[in-house]
Coordinates of C-alpha atoms and ligand atoms in Angstrom, one line a residue:
M1 CA 20.8 -7.0 22.2
T2 CA 21.3 -8.0 25.6
T3 CA 22.9 -6.1 28.6
V4 CA 23.4 -7.4 31.7
N5 CA 23.2 -4.9 34.4
A6 CA 23.4 -4.3 38.4
P7 CA 19.7 -4.4 40.7
G8 CA 18.0 -1.4 39.9
V9 CA 19.6 -0.5 36.6
P10 CA 17.5 -1.1 33.5
A11 CA 18.2 -3.4 30.9
I12 CA 17.4 -3.8 27.3
E13 CA 17.0 -6.8 26.1
D14 CA 15.1 -8.2 22.8
G15 CA 13.8 -4.6 22.7
E16 CA 12.0 -4.7 26.1
L17 CA 13.2 -2.5 29.0
I18 CA 13.5 -4.8 31.8
S19 CA 13.0 -2.6 35.1
T20 CA 14.4 -4.3 38.7
N21 CA 14.0 -3.6 42.1
P22 CA 17.2 -1.9 42.7
A23 CA 17.5 -3.5 46.3
T24 CA 16.8 -7.3 45.5
G25 CA 16.9 -6.8 41.5
A26 CA 13.4 -8.8 41.4
A27 CA 12.0 -8.1 38.0
A28 CA 9.0 -5.0 38.0
G29 CA 8.1 -5.7 33.9
R30 CA 9.3 -6.1 30.9
F31 CA 8.0 -3.2 28.2
P32 CA 8.5 -2.5 24.7
V33 CA 10.9 -0.1 23.2
A34 CA 9.3 2.5 21.2
D35 CA 11.6 3.9 18.4
P36 CA 11.3 7.2 16.7
D37 CA 8.5 5.9 14.4
G38 CA 6.2 4.3 17.4
V39 CA 6.6 7.4 18.9
A40 CA 5.1 8.8 16.3
R41 CA 2.4 6.8 16.1
A42 CA 1.6 6.7 19.6
V43 CA 1.0 11.2 18.4
D44 CA -0.7 10.3 16.0
R45 CA -3.5 8.4 17.6
A46 CA -3.4 10.6 20.0
R47 CA -4.4 13.4 18.1
A48 CA -7.5 11.7 16.8
A49 CA -8.1 10.7 20.9
A50 CA -7.5 14.4 21.7
L51 CA -10.6 15.5 19.6
W52 CA -13.2 12.7 20.9
W53 CA -12.2 13.3 24.4
G54 CA -12.2 17.4 23.4
E55 CA -15.5 17.0 22.6
L56 CA -16.7 15.2 25.8
G57 CA -16.5 18.5 27.1
F58 CA -15.9 19.3 31.0
T59 CA -19.0 17.1 32.0
G60 CA -17.9 14.0 30.3
R61 CA -14.7 14.5 31.0
R62 CA -14.8 15.3 34.8
T63 CA -17.3 12.0 34.6
R64 CA -14.1 9.9 33.2
L65 CA -11.8 11.6 35.6
L66 CA -13.7 10.6 38.5
A67 CA -14.2 7.5 37.8
W68 CA -10.2 6.6 37.4
R69 CA -9.6 8.8 40.4
A70 CA -11.9 5.9 42.3
V71 CA -9.9 2.8 40.2
L72 CA -6.8 4.7 42.1
A73 CA -8.3 5.0 45.1
N74 CA -9.5 1.5 45.4
R75 CA -6.3 0.0 43.8
I76 CA -4.0 2.2 46.1
T77 CA -2.4 -0.9 48.0
E78 CA -1.5 -2.4 44.9
L79 CA -0.2 0.4 42.7
A80 CA 1.6 0.6 46.4
A81 CA 3.1 -2.0 46.1
L82 CA 4.2 -2.0 42.3
S83 CA 6.0 1.4 43.1
H84 CA 7.9 -0.4 46.2
L85 CA 8.4 -3.3 43.7
E86 CA 10.2 -0.8 41.4
T87 CA 12.2 2.0 42.9
G88 CA 12.1 0.3 46.8
K89 CA 10.5 3.2 48.7
P90 CA 8.6 2.4 51.2
V91 CA 5.3 1.1 50.5
A92 CA 3.5 3.7 53.6
D93 CA 5.6 6.5 51.0
A94 CA 4.2 4.7 48.1
V95 CA 0.8 5.6 49.7
V96 CA 1.0 9.0 51.0
E97 CA 2.3 10.1 47.3
T98 CA -0.6 7.7 45.8
L99 CA -3.2 9.6 47.7
S100 CA -2.1 13.2 47.2
A101 CA -2.2 11.9 43.2
I102 CA -5.8 10.9 43.6
D103 CA -6.5 14.2 45.3
H104 CA -5.4 15.9 42.2
V105 CA -7.0 14.1 39.8
D106 CA -10.2 15.2 41.9
W107 CA -9.4 18.6 41.9
A108 CA -9.0 19.1 38.5
A109 CA -11.6 17.0 37.2
R110 CA -13.9 19.0 39.2
N111 CA -12.0 22.8 38.6
A112 CA -11.3 22.4 34.9
R113 CA -14.7 24.3 34.2
R114 CA -14.8 27.1 36.5
V115 CA -10.7 27.9 35.3
L116 CA -10.9 26.9 31.5
G117 CA -14.6 27.3 30.9
P118 CA -15.7 30.3 28.7
R119 CA -16.6 33.5 30.5
R120 CA -17.6 37.1 30.3
V121 CA -14.6 39.6 31.3
R122 CA -15.2 43.2 31.7
S123 CA -14.9 45.6 28.8
R124 CA -12.9 48.7 29.2
L125 CA -14.1 52.6 28.7
L126 CA -12.4 52.8 25.4
L127 CA -14.3 49.9 23.8
A128 CA -17.3 50.0 25.3
E129 CA -19.2 48.9 22.0
H130 CA -17.5 45.7 22.6
S131 CA -18.4 42.6 25.0
A132 CA -15.0 40.5 26.1
H133 CA -14.6 37.0 26.3
L134 CA -12.3 34.6 27.7
E135 CA -11.8 30.6 27.2
Y136 CA -9.2 27.9 27.8
Q137 CA -8.6 25.8 25.0
P138 CA -7.1 22.4 25.0
Y139 CA -3.5 22.1 23.0
G140 CA -4.1 19.1 21.7
V141 CA -1.6 16.4 22.3
V142 CA 0.9 16.6 25.2
G143 CA 3.9 14.9 25.6
M144 CA 5.1 14.2 29.5
I145 CA 8.6 13.1 30.5
G146 CA 8.5 11.6 34.1
P147 CA 11.0 10.9 36.6
W148 CA 11.3 7.8 39.0
N149 CA 11.6 9.4 42.6
Y150 CA 7.5 10.0 42.5
P151 CA 6.4 7.7 39.7
V152 CA 2.8 8.5 40.5
L153 CA 2.3 11.9 41.9
T154 CA 4.6 13.3 39.6
P155 CA 3.4 12.5 36.4
V156 CA -0.4 12.0 37.3
G157 CA 0.3 15.8 39.0
A158 CA 0.8 16.9 35.1
F159 CA -1.1 14.9 33.4
G160 CA -3.7 14.7 35.6
Y161 CA -4.3 18.3 34.7
A162 CA -3.8 18.0 30.8
L163 CA -6.3 16.1 30.3
A164 CA -8.5 17.8 32.6
A165 CA -8.2 20.6 30.2
G166 CA -9.2 18.1 27.3
N167 CA -5.9 17.1 26.1
A168 CA -4.9 13.3 25.2
V169 CA -1.5 12.7 26.7
V170 CA 1.3 10.7 25.7
L171 CA 3.7 10.0 28.8
K172 CA 7.5 8.6 29.0
P173 CA 8.0 7.5 32.4
S174 CA 11.8 7.5 33.2
E175 CA 13.4 4.1 32.3
Y176 CA 13.6 3.1 36.3
T177 CA 9.8 3.1 36.6
P178 CA 8.0 1.9 33.5
A179 CA 5.7 -0.7 35.2
V180 CA 4.4 2.1 37.5
G181 CA 3.8 4.4 34.6
Q182 CA 2.4 1.5 32.2
W183 CA -0.2 0.6 35.4
L184 CA -1.4 4.6 35.3
V185 CA -2.2 3.7 31.3
D186 CA -3.7 0.4 31.5
T187 CA -6.1 1.0 34.7
F188 CA -7.1 4.8 32.5
A189 CA -7.9 2.9 29.6
E190 CA -10.5 0.8 31.7
V191 CA -12.3 3.5 32.3
V192 CA -11.8 5.5 29.2
P193 CA -11.8 2.3 26.8
E194 CA -12.9 4.4 23.6
H195 CA -9.7 6.0 22.4
P196 CA -5.9 5.9 23.8
V197 CA -6.5 9.1 25.5
L198 CA -3.5 8.2 27.9
Q199 CA -0.5 5.9 26.3
A200 CA 2.6 5.5 27.4
V201 CA 6.1 5.1 25.2
H202 CA 9.1 3.2 27.2
G203 CA 12.6 3.2 26.8
L204 CA 16.0 5.7 27.3
G205 CA 16.3 9.5 27.4
D206 CA 16.4 9.2 23.4
V207 CA 12.5 7.9 23.5
G208 CA 12.2 11.7 25.6
A209 CA 13.4 13.4 23.0
A210 CA 11.9 11.6 20.2
L211 CA 8.6 12.8 21.9
C212 CA 10.0 15.8 21.6
R213 CA 10.6 15.9 18.0
A214 CA 7.0 14.3 17.4
G215 CA 4.6 17.1 17.1
V216 CA 3.0 17.2 20.3
D217 CA 1.8 20.7 21.0
K218 CA 3.3 20.8 24.6
V219 CA 6.0 18.9 26.6
A220 CA 6.3 18.6 30.7
F221 CA 9.2 17.9 32.0
T222 CA 10.6 16.7 35.6
G223 CA 13.6 15.9 36.1
S224 CA 17.3 17.0 36.2
T225 CA 18.2 20.8 34.9
A226 CA 20.5 19.3 32.9
T227 CA 17.9 17.5 30.9
A228 CA 15.7 20.2 31.3
K229 CA 17.9 22.4 29.1
K230 CA 18.4 19.6 26.3
V231 CA 14.2 19.1 26.6
M232 CA 14.0 23.0 25.8
A233 CA 16.5 23.1 23.0
T234 CA 14.7 20.2 21.6
C235 CA 11.3 21.9 21.7
A236 CA 12.9 25.3 20.2
E237 CA 13.5 23.1 17.0
S238 CA 9.9 23.0 16.7
L239 CA 8.4 26.3 18.9
T240 CA 6.9 23.2 21.3
P241 CA 5.9 25.1 24.4
V242 CA 7.2 23.5 27.5
V243 CA 7.0 23.7 31.2
L244 CA 10.1 22.4 33.3
E245 CA 10.5 21.1 36.8
G246 CA 14.1 20.8 36.6
G247 CA 14.8 20.1 40.6
G248 CA 15.8 22.0 43.8
K249 CA 18.2 22.4 47.1
D250 CA 15.6 23.4 49.1
A251 CA 16.5 25.5 52.3
M252 CA 14.6 25.3 55.5
I253 CA 15.0 28.4 58.2
V254 CA 14.7 27.9 62.0
D255 CA 14.3 31.4 63.6
A256 CA 14.5 31.8 67.2
D257 CA 11.4 31.6 68.3
A258 CA 10.3 28.2 66.3
D259 CA 8.8 25.0 68.1
L260 CA 12.4 23.3 67.9
D261 CA 10.8 20.0 68.3
A262 CA 8.0 20.2 65.6
A263 CA 10.9 22.0 63.5
A264 CA 13.4 19.2 63.9
E265 CA 10.4 16.3 63.1
A266 CA 9.2 18.5 59.8
C267 CA 12.8 18.6 58.7
V268 CA 13.4 14.9 59.5
W269 CA 10.6 14.2 57.0
G270 CA 11.6 16.9 54.6
A271 CA 14.7 15.5 54.4
F272 CA 14.9 12.2 54.9
T273 CA 11.3 10.7 53.2
N274 CA 11.9 8.9 50.2
A275 CA 15.6 8.8 50.7
G276 CA 15.6 12.1 50.0
Q277 CA 15.3 11.7 46.5
T278 CA 12.5 14.2 46.6
C279 CA 13.1 17.6 44.5
I280 CA 11.5 19.4 47.0
G281 CA 13.5 17.9 49.9
I282 CA 15.0 19.7 52.4
E283 CA 18.7 19.6 51.5
R284 CA 20.1 22.7 53.7
V285 CA 19.0 24.0 57.3
Y286 CA 20.2 27.5 58.2
A287 CA 19.2 27.7 62.1
V288 CA 20.4 30.7 64.1
A289 CA 22.8 30.9 66.4
P290 CA 20.8 30.7 69.7
V291 CA 18.8 27.4 68.9
H292 CA 21.2 25.6 66.3
D293 CA 22.8 23.0 68.6
A294 CA 19.4 22.6 70.3
F295 CA 17.5 21.7 66.8
V296 CA 20.4 19.6 65.6
A297 CA 20.3 17.3 68.7
R298 CA 16.9 17.1 68.0
V299 CA 17.4 16.4 64.6
V300 CA 20.0 13.8 65.3
E301 CA 18.0 11.9 68.0
R302 CA 14.9 11.9 65.7
A303 CA 16.9 10.8 62.4
A304 CA 19.4 8.1 64.2
R305 CA 15.4 6.5 64.6
L306 CA 15.2 5.7 61.2
T307 CA 14.7 2.5 59.6
V308 CA 17.2 1.4 56.4
G309 CA 16.6 -1.4 54.3
P310 CA 14.7 -3.4 51.6
G311 CA 11.2 -4.2 53.7
G312 CA 8.6 -2.2 52.7
D313 CA 8.3 -1.3 56.3
A314 CA 11.5 0.8 56.6
D315 CA 11.4 4.1 56.7
I316 CA 13.9 4.6 54.3
G317 CA 14.9 2.1 51.1
P318 CA 17.2 1.6 48.6
I319 CA 18.3 4.4 46.4
T320 CA 16.3 3.9 43.5
M321 CA 19.0 4.8 40.9
P322 CA 22.6 3.4 41.5
S323 CA 24.7 5.7 39.7
Q324 CA 23.2 8.3 42.1
L325 CA 24.8 6.8 45.1
D326 CA 28.2 8.5 43.6
V327 CA 26.7 12.2 43.8
I328 CA 25.7 11.2 47.3
R329 CA 29.0 9.7 48.4
R330 CA 30.9 12.2 46.8
H331 CA 28.7 15.8 48.5
I332 CA 29.7 13.9 51.7
D333 CA 33.4 13.4 51.4
D334 CA 34.0 16.7 49.9
A335 CA 31.9 18.2 53.0
L336 CA 33.9 16.8 55.5
A337 CA 36.9 17.2 53.4
R338 CA 36.1 20.8 53.7
G339 CA 35.6 21.3 57.4
G340 CA 32.2 19.9 58.1
R341 CA 31.7 17.2 60.2
A342 CA 29.1 14.8 60.8
V343 CA 27.0 14.9 63.8
L344 CA 24.7 11.5 62.3
G345 CA 26.2 9.1 59.3
G346 CA 29.3 10.5 57.4
A347 CA 32.3 8.7 55.7
D348 CA 30.4 5.3 55.8
A349 CA 27.2 6.3 55.3
V350 CA 27.2 5.3 51.3
Q351 CA 26.5 1.4 51.6
P352 CA 24.9 0.5 48.2
P353 CA 22.2 0.2 47.7
Y354 CA 22.2 2.6 50.6
V355 CA 22.5 5.1 52.3
R356 CA 22.1 5.9 55.9
P357 CA 20.6 9.3 57.7
T358 CA 23.5 11.7 57.3
V359 CA 23.4 15.1 59.0
L360 CA 26.4 17.3 58.7
V361 CA 27.0 21.0 60.3
D362 CA 29.6 23.4 59.9
V363 CA 29.9 22.8 55.9
P364 CA 31.2 25.6 53.7
E365 CA 28.7 27.1 51.6
D366 CA 30.6 26.8 48.6
A367 CA 30.8 22.7 49.7
A368 CA 28.8 20.3 46.7
A369 CA 26.7 19.7 49.5
V370 CA 25.3 23.1 50.0
R371 CA 25.1 24.2 46.1
E372 CA 24.2 21.3 44.2
E373 CA 21.2 18.6 44.5
T374 CA 22.0 15.7 46.4
F375 CA 19.2 13.3 46.2
G376 CA 19.9 11.6 49.0
P377 CA 19.8 11.2 52.9
T378 CA 22.2 13.8 54.1
L379 CA 21.3 17.2 55.4
T380 CA 23.3 20.3 56.0
V381 CA 22.5 22.0 58.9
N382 CA 24.7 25.7 58.8
R383 CA 24.6 28.7 62.0
V384 CA 23.6 31.8 61.2
A385 CA 23.4 35.4 62.9
D386 CA 19.5 36.2 62.1
A387 CA 16.8 35.4 59.8
D388 CA 17.9 37.8 57.1
E389 CA 21.2 36.0 57.0
A390 CA 19.5 33.0 57.0
I391 CA 17.2 34.0 53.6
A392 CA 20.4 35.7 51.8
R393 CA 22.0 32.2 52.3
S394 CA 19.1 30.1 51.5
N395 CA 18.7 32.4 48.2
A396 CA 22.9 32.1 46.9
V397 CA 21.9 29.0 44.7
P398 CA 21.1 28.6 41.5
Y399 CA 17.8 26.8 42.3
G400 CA 15.2 28.1 43.4
L401 CA 12.3 25.1 44.2
G402 CA 10.3 25.5 47.7
G403 CA 11.2 25.8 51.1
A404 CA 10.1 26.3 54.6
V405 CA 10.7 28.5 57.4
F406 CA 10.0 27.6 60.9
S407 CA 9.0 31.1 63.2
R408 CA 6.0 31.4 65.4
R409 CA 5.6 35.0 64.6
N410 CA 7.9 35.9 61.4
G411 CA 6.8 32.7 59.4
P412 CA 5.1 34.1 56.4
A413 CA 7.3 37.2 56.5
I414 CA 10.7 35.4 55.5
A415 CA 8.7 32.8 53.1
R416 CA 7.9 35.7 50.9
R417 CA 11.9 36.4 50.8
L418 CA 12.3 32.9 49.5
R419 CA 13.5 33.0 46.1
T420 CA 11.1 30.0 45.3
G421 CA 8.1 29.1 44.0
M422 CA 7.0 27.7 46.9
A423 CA 7.3 27.3 50.9
A424 CA 5.8 26.3 54.1
V425 CA 5.7 27.9 57.0
N426 CA 5.7 25.2 59.9
S427 CA 5.8 22.6 57.8
T428 CA 7.7 20.7 55.2
L429 CA 7.1 19.9 52.0
T430 CA 3.0 20.6 52.4
F431 CA 2.7 22.8 49.1
V432 CA 2.7 19.6 46.8
G433 CA -0.2 18.1 48.5
M434 CA -2.3 21.4 47.9
S435 CA -3.8 21.0 44.9
T436 CA -5.7 24.3 45.0
L437 CA -2.0 25.6 44.9
P438 CA 0.2 25.5 41.8
F439 CA 3.6 24.0 42.0
G440 CA 6.7 24.9 40.2
G441 CA 10.0 26.9 40.6
V442 CA 12.6 29.7 39.9
G443 CA 16.3 30.1 37.9
A444 CA 17.2 26.8 37.7
S445 CA 14.2 24.8 38.9
G446 CA 12.7 25.5 35.8
F447 CA 9.7 27.6 35.0
G448 CA 5.8 27.1 34.4
R449 CA 3.1 25.6 36.8
I450 CA 1.4 22.1 38.0
H451 CA -1.3 21.8 40.1
G452 CA -3.9 24.3 41.3
P453 CA -5.6 26.5 38.8
D454 CA -2.6 27.4 37.2
G455 CA -1.6 24.0 36.4
L456 CA -5.3 23.5 34.5
R457 CA -3.9 27.4 32.6
E458 CA -0.7 25.7 31.7
F459 CA -2.1 23.0 29.7
A460 CA -4.3 25.1 27.6
R461 CA -4.5 27.9 25.0
T462 CA -5.9 31.3 26.1
K463 CA -8.6 32.2 23.9
A464 CA -9.5 35.9 24.0
V465 CA -12.4 37.2 22.0
T466 CA -14.3 40.7 21.2
R467 CA -17.0 40.7 20.4
R468 CA -18.9 43.8 18.9
R469 CA -22.5 44.7 20.8
A470 CA -23.0 48.4 19.5
R471 CA -21.5 51.2 16.7
S472 CA -18.4 52.9 18.3
V473 CA -19.2 56.4 18.9
V474 CA -16.0 57.5 18.4
P475 CA -14.0 54.7 15.9
A476 CA -10.8 54.7 16.6
M477 CA -9.6 51.2 14.9
S478 CA -10.6 52.0 11.4
F479 CA -9.7 54.1 8.6
E480 CA -13.1 55.7 8.3
R481 CA -12.1 57.9 11.7
T482 CA -12.0 61.8 10.9
S483 CA -9.5 63.9 12.3
A484 CA -12.4 65.5 14.5
Q485 CA -12.3 62.3 16.2
V486 CA -8.8 61.5 16.5
D487 CA -8.8 64.8 18.4
R488 CA -11.5 64.1 20.3
L489 CA -10.0 60.7 20.9
V490 CA -6.7 63.2 22.2
K491 CA -9.1 65.1 24.1
I492 CA -10.1 61.7 25.8
A493 CA -6.8 60.2 26.2
K494 CA -5.8 63.7 28.4
I495 CA -9.2 63.3 30.7
L496 CA -8.9 59.5 31.1
Y497 CA -5.2 59.0 31.8
G498 CA -3.7 62.4 31.5
R499 CA -3.8 63.2 35.9
Ligands
NDP501 P1 16.9 13.0 33.7 O1 16.6 14.1 34.1 O2 18.5 12.6 32.9 O3 15.4 12.5 33.8 C1 14.6 12.0 33.8 C2 13.4 12.2 32.3 O4 14.1 12.7 31.3 C3 13.4 10.5 32.6 O5 12.3 10.0 32.2 C4 14.2 10.5 31.3 O6 14.5 9.2 30.8 C5 14.4 12.0 30.4 N1 15.6 12.3 29.3 C6 16.5 11.3 29.6 N2 17.4 12.9 28.6 C7 16.2 13.1 27.6 C8 16.1 13.9 26.2 N3 17.8 14.2 26.0 N4 15.1 14.2 26.1 C9 14.0 14.2 26.4 N5 14.2 12.9 27.9 C10 14.9 12.7 28.4 O7 17.4 12.5 35.8 P2 17.9 11.1 35.9 O8 16.8 10.2 36.4 O9 19.0 10.7 35.0 O10 18.5 11.9 37.4 C11 19.4 12.6 37.4 C12 19.4 13.9 38.6 O11 18.2 14.8 37.9 C13 19.1 12.8 39.9 O12 20.6 13.0 40.5 C14 18.3 14.6 40.7 O13 19.7 15.4 40.9 C15 18.0 14.8 39.1 N6 16.4 14.4 39.4 C16 15.7 15.2 39.8 C17 14.3 15.0 39.8 C18 13.1 15.9 40.2 O14 12.1 15.4 40.6 N7 13.3 17.2 40.0 C19 13.8 13.4 39.2 C20 14.5 12.7 38.9 C21 16.0 13.1 38.9 P3 15.3 8.3 31.1 O15 15.2 7.7 32.5 O16 15.3 7.1 29.6 O17 17.0 8.5 30.8

């Protein structure tokens, strides 16, 4: 079957997925499309590989993962160039993304034993005759369904932790970025040639669904909230646990005592990097009235300088998924029709495959541009009376992924009140690169965590073991107990917990 598509729209030809650059149509690669049997076979191979990988232990896996980390670091420009070719993103963005992924692999490899390894925990007085032991064991095979916007960081930030925890992984890259996904798999095989510990299966959404049904022990998904619900429903058939990252509508709050130049600089980066195709991208700003106009002026001045185009050195590249252009256009048109004003860009900003940076003010809170994920280089900046109103408005959407606060004095206090999984004070997006911190959201942004200690535990089964070290003085959990001993238990309960 042959499908003729526009640049950037994946085509399937003779059973192969063809990936192309969204700006130029240049081919990025061809990959065999997996059918459900092929997916199942990959999972079977992964199951055997998981046994071997698990037996390597933390030390053996650490050595391999650090070797792969070195490959990523030494070939960072090669990977960035491939990512630029396939997604259209600027090369510098691809480098920064890859560097962050490298740091996650490094941290996961070095810390897996400390976080997951066997350890004693304290016994409680009631069971003092037993010692308590805790460890986190690998699930076995993890299925990873990846997005196209950060085709390196997002999968690696999940499967790097899954691998460090001792699992084998089958990755279904987005149909828009199979070449990057396959590159990750191929280079991993260079340092782990013995068994297919990391594999890729390619295709469209049905291949992702087949992966959910192929007997994997856990699914890690990043993408739209709508697809996250489908993934969860599919995994519910077999009670397969999931970690879901379903997108966001992140807000930034600018308080009266903010450093406005720093806030504007960070805002422009947070909103427009990767052409706004960032799950934790800043899509809304709430600036308190006394600083609103000065802040908007600073944002517009900086955003107007951004370059847009196909070159690897542009600030903003093409929109990777062509259908997203309609969403972005609808959000801009709707905002303007409802009384919003474009102080930069606007109605003619969408010039396929590009969107020029667009800053909208006075946009009603019920507009799509304020409530729905836009995933483009657009930003609303609305005026609020004070930080309380800013927090209330920030929290008034179903999403709850990340957010940012600019304030000299009250940043942490405001950040704490955001109904999100993450927040940055006096910067934007920085939490994603902090390997020691968990990443994930609340509400429509999903649940579960990747990155950091929680991200390691997400890919492991908790195993709790007690071990008897003495006879029980007052046996409670035994049919051998006497009524006198039960009376003593009553007294103990009152002494220990009755006051
Ligand atoms: P999707 O959520 O549709 O795709 C994400 C991944 O899920 C892709 O690998 C996709 O495969 C796969 N998939 C699709 N359908 C199924 C299914 N039924 N079962 C299992 N896996 C499936 O996102 P899109 O790429 O279509 O983007 C749509 C919107 O999602 C964007 O406009 C943006 O708002 C949001 N988004 C958010 C991201 C984030 O970082 N949170 C990342 C990407 C998108 P395939 O690519 O083959 O369809």
